[in-house]
Amino acid sequence: MEIDKLAIIGTGSMGSMMSLLFAQHGCQVSIFDPSKNNRDLAIKRAKEAGFESKVKAYEGYDSLCDNLGKPKVFLLSVPHGTVGDSIVEQLHDYLQKGDVIIDGSNEHWENTQRRQGKMTNRGVHYIGMGVSGGYQSARSGPSMSPGGDEQALDAIMPLLKKVAAQDTQGNPCVAKMGPGGSGHYVKMIHNGIEQGMMSALCEAWGIMHFTLGMPYEEIASTFEQWNTKGELNNNFLISIAVDICRQPDPQSKTPLLDEIRDKVVQDVDESEGTGVWTCEEGMRLHVPIPTIAAAHQFRLASAYSTKREHASKAIGAGPSGLGQPSKASVKDKASALEDLRQATYASFLASFVQGLSLLARMDDESRWDLDFASVIAIWRGGCIIRSEAISELLLSVFQHENQSQSQSQTNTSTSITRSNLLSHPSIAAEFKKTFPSLKRTVLLATEADAHVPATSASLEYLKYATAAQDLPTSFMEAELDFFGHHMFEIKKDRDSGKPVTGPYHFGWRPAKGVSEDKRVEEQ
């Protein structure tokens, strides 16, 4: 089935840009948005881009659907939650067997699967597709992770490959993920990794700016060097960091960064949900994701600026107040910056490892049978977390595992690698190499009261996740057994290696009633 007509519902920053993208690749695009302003702006952009004849706006679903082919293909680009349900409900009378709805929103995977169940009964295909890269990539070509039934995925893949971003080898950054809500779940993981990386990078910027006292141009040059070679080469977030540090305010001509308030509100105002869901999934599936979770908590704390101001006054404002970073005197600035680069890389890699470990646990639970090499491949272009060296490292790991699985006809080794990426020699070697720099960077930040929640969480993660024995949690287990009869294992028994309740309980203190205690005192 060749798709040459489609409807885009929702023409905000993403939807309007994607209408131009599909028009550029030969599609007749019909758009609808309840906001007349959004429709008008999308049409204005189409005219400016020379696609006036390819992009048409409609005021309702009647006229919109009348101008589509058979089967009808819809692409949703709307806020997550009830908006999508409302659209599906309003489209109900216009849908016929074989029609395809591609949900390109940042939707919760369970909502996707619920809608898929409803649509399946009518013979309508519902695809949950992650779209990454922001509105710039929505125009030039995003990274996409479609998930749903095989027949519909096969039908839409030729078109998606045309419009997708390409990696450095010219491969389209789109692949069939799997059934159900797998496509949106993969996008959720992408955004969780993104939060960890963004926090680590802003923390590195904070150390350079506040602790080392570097001017913006010097910081921009440093990021430029990081992005040119080594472990952080061709990293999207670092590449835009260069531009951000060099951008002046058009009116005042002073650095625009100096004008931006230190609040990240997208999670709190619920315009963005994927970071919240990633943290929830980490708790639900019992997978440690400390870098990602610490990054998310940092964002939440930043959003409540008034609370921070009140707390600052109560605890002591000014240069000596808690939470106020100070300048540090370093003997070798070049060495400190190299430590910072390595620490940032370690935190980036930790974000990937944690996100992929969570994805592996969900893949086991849902039996989606995801190809992790394909997941990494679509993240090599068009998306926010693209990072060439990290992608090469992880791709080599998963491609090797796929080959081993094919040769042995078993997925045992693959599942072991996916569930414990820290045990893979190539990944372990990277963390071993960067650990001293990570430690020195956190020490420098601690002494200067610099803010490093994600970076320090990465350090602690490497410490406790690679400790073969003697974590202080043996003491915690003893206390749990003391007051809660929770049982424990003992070292002389063989370790099952599984998180199961131990067979032993110790009677630390006899349980007594109040009257019994009084009798003992009287005696």
mmCIF file with all atom_site columns, N, CA, C and O in Angstrom, residues 229-273:
data_model
loop_
_atom_site.group_PDB
_atom_site.id
_atom_site.type_symbol
_atom_site.label_atom_id
_atom_site.label_alt_id
_atom_site.label_comp_id
_atom_site.label_asym_id
_atom_site.label_entity_id
_atom_site.label_seq_id
_atom_site.pdbx_PDB_ins_code
_atom_site.Cartn_x
_atom_site.Cartn_y
_atom_site.Cartn_z
_atom_site.occupancy
_atom_site.B_iso_or_equiv
_atom_site.pdbx_formal_charge
_atom_site.auth_seq_id
_atom_site.auth_comp_id
_atom_site.auth_asym_id
_atom_site.auth_atom_id
_atom_site.pdbx_PDB_model_num
ATOM 1   N N  . LYS A 1 229 ? 35.813 15.311 19.192 1.00 0.00 ? 229 LYS A N  1
ATOM 2   C CA . LYS A 1 229 ? 36.509 14.026 19.227 1.00 0.00 ? 229 LYS A CA 1
ATOM 3   C C  . LYS A 1 229 ? 36.301 13.352 20.578 1.00 0.00 ? 229 LYS A C  1
ATOM 4   O O  . LYS A 1 229 ? 35.846 13.966 21.541 1.00 0.00 ? 229 LYS A O  1
ATOM 5   N N  . GLY A 1 230 ? 36.654 12.089 20.629 1.00 0.00 ? 230 GLY A N  1
ATOM 6   C CA . GLY A 1 230 ? 36.558 11.359 21.888 1.00 0.00 ? 230 GLY A CA 1
ATOM 7   C C  . GLY A 1 230 ? 35.171 10.823 22.168 1.00 0.00 ? 230 GLY A C  1
ATOM 8   O O  . GLY A 1 230 ? 34.334 10.702 21.277 1.00 0.00 ? 230 GLY A O  1
ATOM 9   N N  . GLU A 1 231 ? 34.925 10.515 23.420 1.00 0.00 ? 231 GLU A N  1
ATOM 10  C CA . GLU A 1 231 ? 33.706 9.813  23.813 1.00 0.00 ? 231 GLU A CA 1
ATOM 11  C C  . GLU A 1 231 ? 32.435 10.633 23.649 1.00 0.00 ? 231 GLU A C  1
ATOM 12  O O  . GLU A 1 231 ? 31.339 10.074 23.627 1.00 0.00 ? 231 GLU A O  1
ATOM 13  N N  . LEU A 1 232 ? 32.562 11.938 23.546 1.00 0.00 ? 232 LEU A N  1
ATOM 14  C CA . LEU A 1 232 ? 31.382 12.805 23.433 1.00 0.00 ? 232 LEU A CA 1
ATOM 15  C C  . LEU A 1 232 ? 31.244 13.430 22.043 1.00 0.00 ? 232 LEU A C  1
ATOM 16  O O  . LEU A 1 232 ? 30.491 14.375 21.856 1.00 0.00 ? 232 LEU A O  1
ATOM 17  N N  . ASN A 1 233 ? 31.950 12.866 21.064 1.00 0.00 ? 233 ASN A N  1
ATOM 18  C CA . ASN A 1 233 ? 31.887 13.456 19.729 1.00 0.00 ? 233 ASN A CA 1
ATOM 19  C C  . ASN A 1 233 ? 30.509 13.273 19.095 1.00 0.00 ? 233 ASN A C  1
ATOM 20  O O  . ASN A 1 233 ? 29.807 12.301 19.350 1.00 0.00 ? 233 ASN A O  1
ATOM 21  N N  . ASN A 1 234 ? 30.125 14.240 18.297 1.00 0.00 ? 234 ASN A N  1
ATOM 22  C CA . ASN A 1 234 ? 28.848 14.209 17.580 1.00 0.00 ? 234 ASN A CA 1
ATOM 23  C C  . ASN A 1 234 ? 27.687 13.933 18.525 1.00 0.00 ? 234 ASN A C  1
ATOM 24  O O  . ASN A 1 234 ? 26.847 13.076 18.282 1.00 0.00 ? 234 ASN A O  1
ATOM 25  N N  . ASN A 1 235 ? 27.656 14.705 19.603 1.00 0.00 ? 235 ASN A N  1
ATOM 26  C CA . ASN A 1 235 ? 26.590 14.587 20.596 1.00 0.00 ? 235 ASN A CA 1
ATOM 27  C C  . ASN A 1 235 ? 25.665 15.787 20.430 1.00 0.00 ? 235 ASN A C  1
ATOM 28  O O  . ASN A 1 235 ? 26.113 16.934 20.496 1.00 0.00 ? 235 ASN A O  1
ATOM 29  N N  . PHE A 1 236 ? 24.387 15.529 20.226 1.00 0.00 ? 236 PHE A N  1
ATOM 30  C CA . PHE A 1 236 ? 23.446 16.610 19.917 1.00 0.00 ? 236 PHE A CA 1
ATOM 31  C C  . PHE A 1 236 ? 23.353 17.632 21.042 1.00 0.00 ? 236 PHE A C  1
ATOM 32  O O  . PHE A 1 236 ? 23.414 18.842 20.807 1.00 0.00 ? 236 PHE A O  1
ATOM 33  N N  . LEU A 1 237 ? 23.187 17.180 22.267 1.00 0.00 ? 237 LEU A N  1
ATOM 34  C CA . LEU A 1 237 ? 23.004 18.102 23.384 1.00 0.00 ? 237 LEU A CA 1
ATOM 35  C C  . LEU A 1 237 ? 24.226 19.005 23.581 1.00 0.00 ? 237 LEU A C  1
ATOM 36  O O  . LEU A 1 237 ? 24.099 20.190 23.896 1.00 0.00 ? 237 LEU A O  1
ATOM 37  N N  . ILE A 1 238 ? 25.414 18.445 23.382 1.00 0.00 ? 238 ILE A N  1
ATOM 38  C CA . ILE A 1 238 ? 26.621 19.256 23.511 1.00 0.00 ? 238 ILE A CA 1
ATOM 39  C C  . ILE A 1 238 ? 26.741 20.224 22.337 1.00 0.00 ? 238 ILE A C  1
ATOM 40  O O  . ILE A 1 238 ? 27.185 21.369 22.509 1.00 0.00 ? 238 ILE A O  1
ATOM 41  N N  . SER A 1 239 ? 26.315 19.795 21.158 1.00 0.00 ? 239 SER A N  1
ATOM 42  C CA . SER A 1 239 ? 26.395 20.684 19.994 1.00 0.00 ? 239 SER A CA 1
ATOM 43  C C  . SER A 1 239 ? 25.519 21.916 20.176 1.00 0.00 ? 239 SER A C  1
ATOM 44  O O  . SER A 1 239 ? 25.924 23.032 19.832 1.00 0.00 ? 239 SER A O  1
ATOM 45  N N  . ILE A 1 240 ? 24.321 21.744 20.729 1.00 0.00 ? 240 ILE A N  1
ATOM 46  C CA . ILE A 1 240 ? 23.460 22.920 20.922 1.00 0.00 ? 240 ILE A CA 1
ATOM 47  C C  . ILE A 1 240 ? 23.911 23.733 22.132 1.00 0.00 ? 240 ILE A C  1
ATOM 48  O O  . ILE A 1 240 ? 23.618 24.928 22.223 1.00 0.00 ? 240 ILE A O  1
ATOM 49  N N  . ALA A 1 241 ? 24.655 23.097 23.054 1.00 0.00 ? 241 ALA A N  1
ATOM 50  C CA . ALA A 1 241 ? 25.203 23.837 24.196 1.00 0.00 ? 241 ALA A CA 1
ATOM 51  C C  . ALA A 1 241 ? 26.166 24.921 23.716 1.00 0.00 ? 241 ALA A C  1
ATOM 52  O O  . ALA A 1 241 ? 26.247 26.004 24.312 1.00 0.00 ? 241 ALA A O  1
ATOM 53  N N  . VAL A 1 242 ? 26.892 24.630 22.635 1.00 0.00 ? 242 VAL A N  1
ATOM 54  C CA . VAL A 1 242 ? 27.819 25.607 22.062 1.00 0.00 ? 242 VAL A CA 1
ATOM 55  C C  . VAL A 1 242 ? 27.051 26.853 21.622 1.00 0.00 ? 242 VAL A C  1
ATOM 56  O O  . VAL A 1 242 ? 27.423 27.986 21.948 1.00 0.00 ? 242 VAL A O  1
ATOM 57  N N  . ASP A 1 243 ? 25.966 26.617 20.882 1.00 0.00 ? 243 ASP A N  1
ATOM 58  C CA . ASP A 1 243 ? 25.159 27.749 20.391 1.00 0.00 ? 243 ASP A CA 1
ATOM 59  C C  . ASP A 1 243 ? 24.523 28.522 21.541 1.00 0.00 ? 243 ASP A C  1
ATOM 60  O O  . ASP A 1 243 ? 24.448 29.758 21.510 1.00 0.00 ? 243 ASP A O  1
ATOM 61  N N  . ILE A 1 244 ? 24.032 27.805 22.539 1.00 0.00 ? 244 ILE A N  1
ATOM 62  C CA . ILE A 1 244 ? 23.370 28.455 23.674 1.00 0.00 ? 244 ILE A CA 1
ATOM 63  C C  . ILE A 1 244 ? 24.331 29.381 24.416 1.00 0.00 ? 244 ILE A C  1
ATOM 64  O O  . ILE A 1 244 ? 23.978 30.512 24.775 1.00 0.00 ? 244 ILE A O  1
ATOM 65  N N  . CYS A 1 245 ? 25.552 28.911 24.636 1.00 0.00 ? 245 CYS A N  1
ATOM 66  C CA . CYS A 1 245 ? 26.524 29.723 25.370 1.00 0.00 ? 245 CYS A CA 1
ATOM 67  C C  . CYS A 1 245 ? 26.932 30.972 24.586 1.00 0.00 ? 245 CYS A C  1
ATOM 68  O O  . CYS A 1 245 ? 27.362 31.972 25.183 1.00 0.00 ? 245 CYS A O  1
ATOM 69  N N  . ARG A 1 246 ? 26.800 30.939 23.281 1.00 0.00 ? 246 ARG A N  1
ATOM 70  C CA . ARG A 1 246 ? 27.238 32.065 22.445 1.00 0.00 ? 246 ARG A CA 1
ATOM 71  C C  . ARG A 1 246 ? 26.093 32.986 22.023 1.00 0.00 ? 246 ARG A C  1
ATOM 72  O O  . ARG A 1 246 ? 26.326 33.985 21.354 1.00 0.00 ? 246 ARG A O  1
ATOM 73  N N  . GLN A 1 247 ? 24.869 32.658 22.436 1.00 0.00 ? 247 GLN A N  1
ATOM 74  C CA . GLN A 1 247 ? 23.725 33.429 21.958 1.00 0.00 ? 247 GLN A CA 1
ATOM 75  C C  . GLN A 1 247 ? 23.508 34.685 22.796 1.00 0.00 ? 247 GLN A C  1
ATOM 76  O O  . GLN A 1 247 ? 23.215 34.600 23.992 1.00 0.00 ? 247 GLN A O  1
ATOM 77  N N  . PRO A 1 248 ? 23.597 35.867 22.182 1.00 0.00 ? 248 PRO A N  1
ATOM 78  C CA . PRO A 1 248 ? 23.293 37.096 22.922 1.00 0.00 ? 248 PRO A CA 1
ATOM 79  C C  . PRO A 1 248 ? 21.803 37.411 22.861 1.00 0.00 ? 248 PRO A C  1
ATOM 80  O O  . PRO A 1 248 ? 21.101 36.966 21.949 1.00 0.00 ? 248 PRO A O  1
ATOM 81  N N  . ASP A 1 249 ? 21.337 38.164 23.821 1.00 0.00 ? 249 ASP A N  1
ATOM 82  C CA . ASP A 1 249 ? 19.975 38.694 23.759 1.00 0.00 ? 249 ASP A CA 1
ATOM 83  C C  . ASP A 1 249 ? 19.928 39.715 22.619 1.00 0.00 ? 249 ASP A C  1
ATOM 84  O O  . ASP A 1 249 ? 20.772 40.613 22.548 1.00 0.00 ? 249 ASP A O  1
ATOM 85  N N  . PRO A 1 250 ? 18.969 39.577 21.699 1.00 0.00 ? 250 PRO A N  1
ATOM 86  C CA . PRO A 1 250 ? 18.925 40.488 20.544 1.00 0.00 ? 250 PRO A CA 1
ATOM 87  C C  . PRO A 1 250 ? 18.836 41.959 20.921 1.00 0.00 ? 250 PRO A C  1
ATOM 88  O O  . PRO A 1 250 ? 19.314 42.819 20.174 1.00 0.00 ? 250 PRO A O  1
ATOM 89  N N  . GLN A 1 251 ? 18.242 42.253 22.070 1.00 0.00 ? 251 GLN A N  1
ATOM 90  C CA . GLN A 1 251 ? 18.072 43.658 22.454 1.00 0.00 ? 251 GLN A CA 1
ATOM 91  C C  . GLN A 1 251 ? 19.220 44.163 23.332 1.00 0.00 ? 251 GLN A C  1
ATOM 92  O O  . GLN A 1 251 ? 19.852 45.174 23.039 1.00 0.00 ? 251 GLN A O  1
ATOM 93  N N  . SER A 1 252 ? 19.485 43.449 24.424 1.00 0.00 ? 252 SER A N  1
ATOM 94  C CA . SER A 1 252 ? 20.511 43.935 25.356 1.00 0.00 ? 252 SER A CA 1
ATOM 95  C C  . SER A 1 252 ? 21.922 43.590 24.918 1.00 0.00 ? 252 SER A C  1
ATOM 96  O O  . SER A 1 252 ? 22.896 44.197 25.400 1.00 0.00 ? 252 SER A O  1
ATOM 97  N N  . LYS A 1 253 ? 22.052 42.589 24.014 1.00 0.00 ? 253 LYS A N  1
ATOM 98  C CA . LYS A 1 253 ? 23.350 42.111 23.520 1.00 0.00 ? 253 LYS A CA 1
ATOM 99  C C  . LYS A 1 253 ? 24.161 41.389 24.600 1.00 0.00 ? 253 LYS A C  1
ATOM 100 O O  . LYS A 1 253 ? 25.294 40.993 24.368 1.00 0.00 ? 253 LYS A O  1
ATOM 101 N N  . THR A 1 254 ? 23.583 41.235 25.787 1.00 0.00 ? 254 THR A N  1
ATOM 102 C CA . THR A 1 254 ? 24.236 40.446 26.831 1.00 0.00 ? 254 THR A CA 1
ATOM 103 C C  . THR A 1 254 ? 23.869 38.978 26.628 1.00 0.00 ? 254 THR A C  1
ATOM 104 O O  . THR A 1 254 ? 22.925 38.660 25.899 1.00 0.00 ? 254 THR A O  1
ATOM 105 N N  . PRO A 1 255 ? 24.606 38.036 27.253 1.00 0.00 ? 255 PRO A N  1
ATOM 106 C CA . PRO A 1 255 ? 24.296 36.621 27.055 1.00 0.00 ? 255 PRO A CA 1
ATOM 107 C C  . PRO A 1 255 ? 22.842 36.293 27.398 1.00 0.00 ? 255 PRO A C  1
ATOM 108 O O  . PRO A 1 255 ? 22.353 36.656 28.472 1.00 0.00 ? 255 PRO A O  1
ATOM 109 N N  . LEU A 1 256 ? 22.177 35.620 26.484 1.00 0.00 ? 256 LEU A N  1
ATOM 110 C CA . LEU A 1 256 ? 20.771 35.265 26.710 1.00 0.00 ? 256 LEU A CA 1
ATOM 111 C C  . LEU A 1 256 ? 20.620 34.352 27.925 1.00 0.00 ? 256 LEU A C  1
ATOM 112 O O  . LEU A 1 256 ? 19.610 34.406 28.636 1.00 0.00 ? 256 LEU A O  1
ATOM 113 N N  . LEU A 1 257 ? 21.621 33.526 28.179 1.00 0.00 ? 257 LEU A N  1
ATOM 114 C CA . LEU A 1 257 ? 21.572 32.634 29.347 1.00 0.00 ? 257 LEU A CA 1
ATOM 115 C C  . LEU A 1 257 ? 21.372 33.400 30.647 1.00 0.00 ? 257 LEU A C  1
ATOM 116 O O  . LEU A 1 257 ? 20.724 32.914 31.572 1.00 0.00 ? 257 LEU A O  1
ATOM 117 N N  . ASP A 1 258 ? 21.937 34.590 30.719 1.00 0.00 ? 258 ASP A N  1
ATOM 118 C CA . ASP A 1 258 ? 21.805 35.385 31.946 1.00 0.00 ? 258 ASP A CA 1
ATOM 119 C C  . ASP A 1 258 ? 20.374 35.846 32.186 1.00 0.00 ? 258 ASP A C  1
ATOM 120 O O  . ASP A 1 258 ? 20.030 36.267 33.289 1.00 0.00 ? 258 ASP A O  1
ATOM 121 N N  . GLU A 1 259 ? 19.547 35.804 31.138 1.00 0.00 ? 259 GLU A N  1
ATOM 122 C CA . GLU A 1 259 ? 18.162 36.253 31.256 1.00 0.00 ? 259 GLU A CA 1
ATOM 123 C C  . GLU A 1 259 ? 17.191 35.115 31.586 1.00 0.00 ? 259 GLU A C  1
ATOM 124 O O  . GLU A 1 259 ? 16.029 35.370 31.917 1.00 0.00 ? 259 GLU A O  1
ATOM 125 N N  . ILE A 1 260 ? 17.638 33.875 31.497 1.00 0.00 ? 260 ILE A N  1
ATOM 126 C CA . ILE A 1 260 ? 16.743 32.729 31.650 1.00 0.00 ? 260 ILE A CA 1
ATOM 127 C C  . ILE A 1 260 ? 16.667 32.298 33.113 1.00 0.00 ? 260 ILE A C  1
ATOM 128 O O  . ILE A 1 260 ? 17.699 32.016 33.739 1.00 0.00 ? 260 ILE A O  1
ATOM 129 N N  . ARG A 1 261 ? 15.451 32.244 33.642 1.00 0.00 ? 261 ARG A N  1
ATOM 130 C CA . ARG A 1 261 ? 15.252 31.831 35.027 1.00 0.00 ? 261 ARG A CA 1
ATOM 131 C C  . ARG A 1 261 ? 15.528 30.327 35.170 1.00 0.00 ? 261 ARG A C  1
ATOM 132 O O  . ARG A 1 261 ? 15.286 29.546 34.253 1.00 0.00 ? 261 ARG A O  1
ATOM 133 N N  . ASP A 1 262 ? 16.009 29.934 36.331 1.00 0.00 ? 262 ASP A N  1
ATOM 134 C CA . ASP A 1 262 ? 16.457 28.559 36.557 1.00 0.00 ? 262 ASP A CA 1
ATOM 135 C C  . ASP A 1 262 ? 15.303 27.612 36.905 1.00 0.00 ? 262 ASP A C  1
ATOM 136 O O  . ASP A 1 262 ? 15.371 26.846 37.871 1.00 0.00 ? 262 ASP A O  1
ATOM 137 N N  . LYS A 1 263 ? 14.242 27.632 36.116 1.00 0.00 ? 263 LYS A N  1
ATOM 138 C CA . LYS A 1 263 ? 13.058 26.796 36.378 1.00 0.00 ? 263 LYS A CA 1
ATOM 139 C C  . LYS A 1 263 ? 12.793 25.867 35.189 1.00 0.00 ? 263 LYS A C  1
ATOM 140 O O  . LYS A 1 263 ? 12.658 26.326 34.064 1.00 0.00 ? 263 LYS A O  1
ATOM 141 N N  . VAL A 1 264 ? 12.698 24.569 35.471 1.00 0.00 ? 264 VAL A N  1
ATOM 142 C CA . VAL A 1 264 ? 12.218 23.605 34.482 1.00 0.00 ? 264 VAL A CA 1
ATOM 143 C C  . VAL A 1 264 ? 10.838 23.158 34.949 1.00 0.00 ? 264 VAL A C  1
ATOM 144 O O  . VAL A 1 264 ? 10.713 22.500 35.986 1.00 0.00 ? 264 VAL A O  1
ATOM 145 N N  . VAL A 1 265 ? 9.809  23.524 34.208 1.00 0.00 ? 265 VAL A N  1
ATOM 146 C CA . VAL A 1 265 ? 8.438  23.346 34.705 1.00 0.00 ? 265 VAL A CA 1
ATOM 147 C C  . VAL A 1 265 ? 7.621  22.319 33.910 1.00 0.00 ? 265 VAL A C  1
ATOM 148 O O  . VAL A 1 265 ? 6.479  22.027 34.263 1.00 0.00 ? 265 VAL A O  1
ATOM 149 N N  . GLN A 1 266 ? 8.207  21.760 32.851 1.00 0.00 ? 266 GLN A N  1
ATOM 150 C CA . GLN A 1 266 ? 7.407  20.919 31.953 1.00 0.00 ? 266 GLN A CA 1
ATOM 151 C C  . GLN A 1 266 ? 6.842  19.667 32.622 1.00 0.00 ? 266 GLN A C  1
ATOM 152 O O  . GLN A 1 266 ? 5.813  19.147 32.194 1.00 0.00 ? 266 GLN A O  1
ATOM 153 N N  . ASP A 1 267 ? 7.525  19.167 33.651 1.00 0.00 ? 267 ASP A N  1
ATOM 154 C CA . ASP A 1 267 ? 7.013  17.995 34.366 1.00 0.00 ? 267 ASP A CA 1
ATOM 155 C C  . ASP A 1 267 ? 5.891  18.401 35.322 1.00 0.00 ? 267 ASP A C  1
ATOM 156 O O  . ASP A 1 267 ? 4.860  17.736 35.411 1.00 0.00 ? 267 ASP A O  1
ATOM 157 N N  . VAL A 1 268 ? 6.101  19.507 36.023 1.00 0.00 ? 268 VAL A N  1
ATOM 158 C CA . VAL A 1 268 ? 5.131  19.951 37.019 1.00 0.00 ? 268 VAL A CA 1
ATOM 159 C C  . VAL A 1 268 ? 3.837  20.425 36.372 1.00 0.00 ? 268 VAL A C  1
ATOM 160 O O  . VAL A 1 268 ? 2.740  20.158 36.876 1.00 0.00 ? 268 VAL A O  1
ATOM 161 N N  . ASP A 1 269 ? 3.946  21.122 35.234 1.00 0.00 ? 269 ASP A N  1
ATOM 162 C CA . ASP A 1 269 ? 2.717  21.589 34.578 1.00 0.00 ? 269 ASP A CA 1
ATOM 163 C C  . ASP A 1 269 ? 2.087  20.503 33.702 1.00 0.00 ? 269 ASP A C  1
ATOM 164 O O  . ASP A 1 269 ? 1.073  20.725 33.057 1.00 0.00 ? 269 ASP A O  1
ATOM 165 N N  . GLU A 1 270 ? 2.736  19.326 33.692 1.00 0.00 ? 270 GLU A N  1
ATOM 166 C CA . GLU A 1 270 ? 2.220  18.129 33.013 1.00 0.00 ? 270 GLU A CA 1
ATOM 167 C C  . GLU A 1 270 ? 2.101  18.292 31.501 1.00 0.00 ? 270 GLU A C  1
ATOM 168 O O  . GLU A 1 270 ? 1.376  17.546 30.846 1.00 0.00 ? 270 GLU A O  1
ATOM 169 N N  . SER A 1 271 ? 2.838  19.249 30.943 1.00 0.00 ? 271 SER A N  1
ATOM 170 C CA . SER A 1 271 ? 2.914  19.308 29.485 1.00 0.00 ? 271 SER A CA 1
ATOM 171 C C  . SER A 1 271 ? 3.822  18.206 28.970 1.00 0.00 ? 271 SER A C  1
ATOM 172 O O  . SER A 1 271 ? 3.759  17.832 27.795 1.00 0.00 ? 271 SER A O  1
ATOM 173 N N  . GLU A 1 272 ? 4.650  17.672 29.839 1.00 0.00 ? 272 GLU A N  1
ATOM 174 C CA . GLU A 1 272 ? 5.540  16.563 29.509 1.00 0.00 ? 272 GLU A CA 1
ATOM 175 C C  . GLU A 1 272 ? 5.378  15.484 30.566 1.00 0.00 ? 272 GLU A C  1
ATOM 176 O O  . GLU A 1 272 ? 5.473  15.767 31.761 1.00 0.00 ? 272 GLU A O  1
ATOM 177 N N  . GLY A 1 273 ? 5.119  14.252 30.137 1.00 0.00 ? 273 GLY A N  1
ATOM 178 C CA . GLY A 1 273 ? 4.878  13.185 31.104 1.00 0.00 ? 273 GLY A CA 1
ATOM 179 C C  . GLY A 1 273 ? 5.884  12.056 31.081 1.00 0.00 ? 273 GLY A C  1
ATOM 180 O O  . GLY A 1 273 ? 5.942  11.239 32.000 1.00 0.00 ? 273 GLY A O  1
#
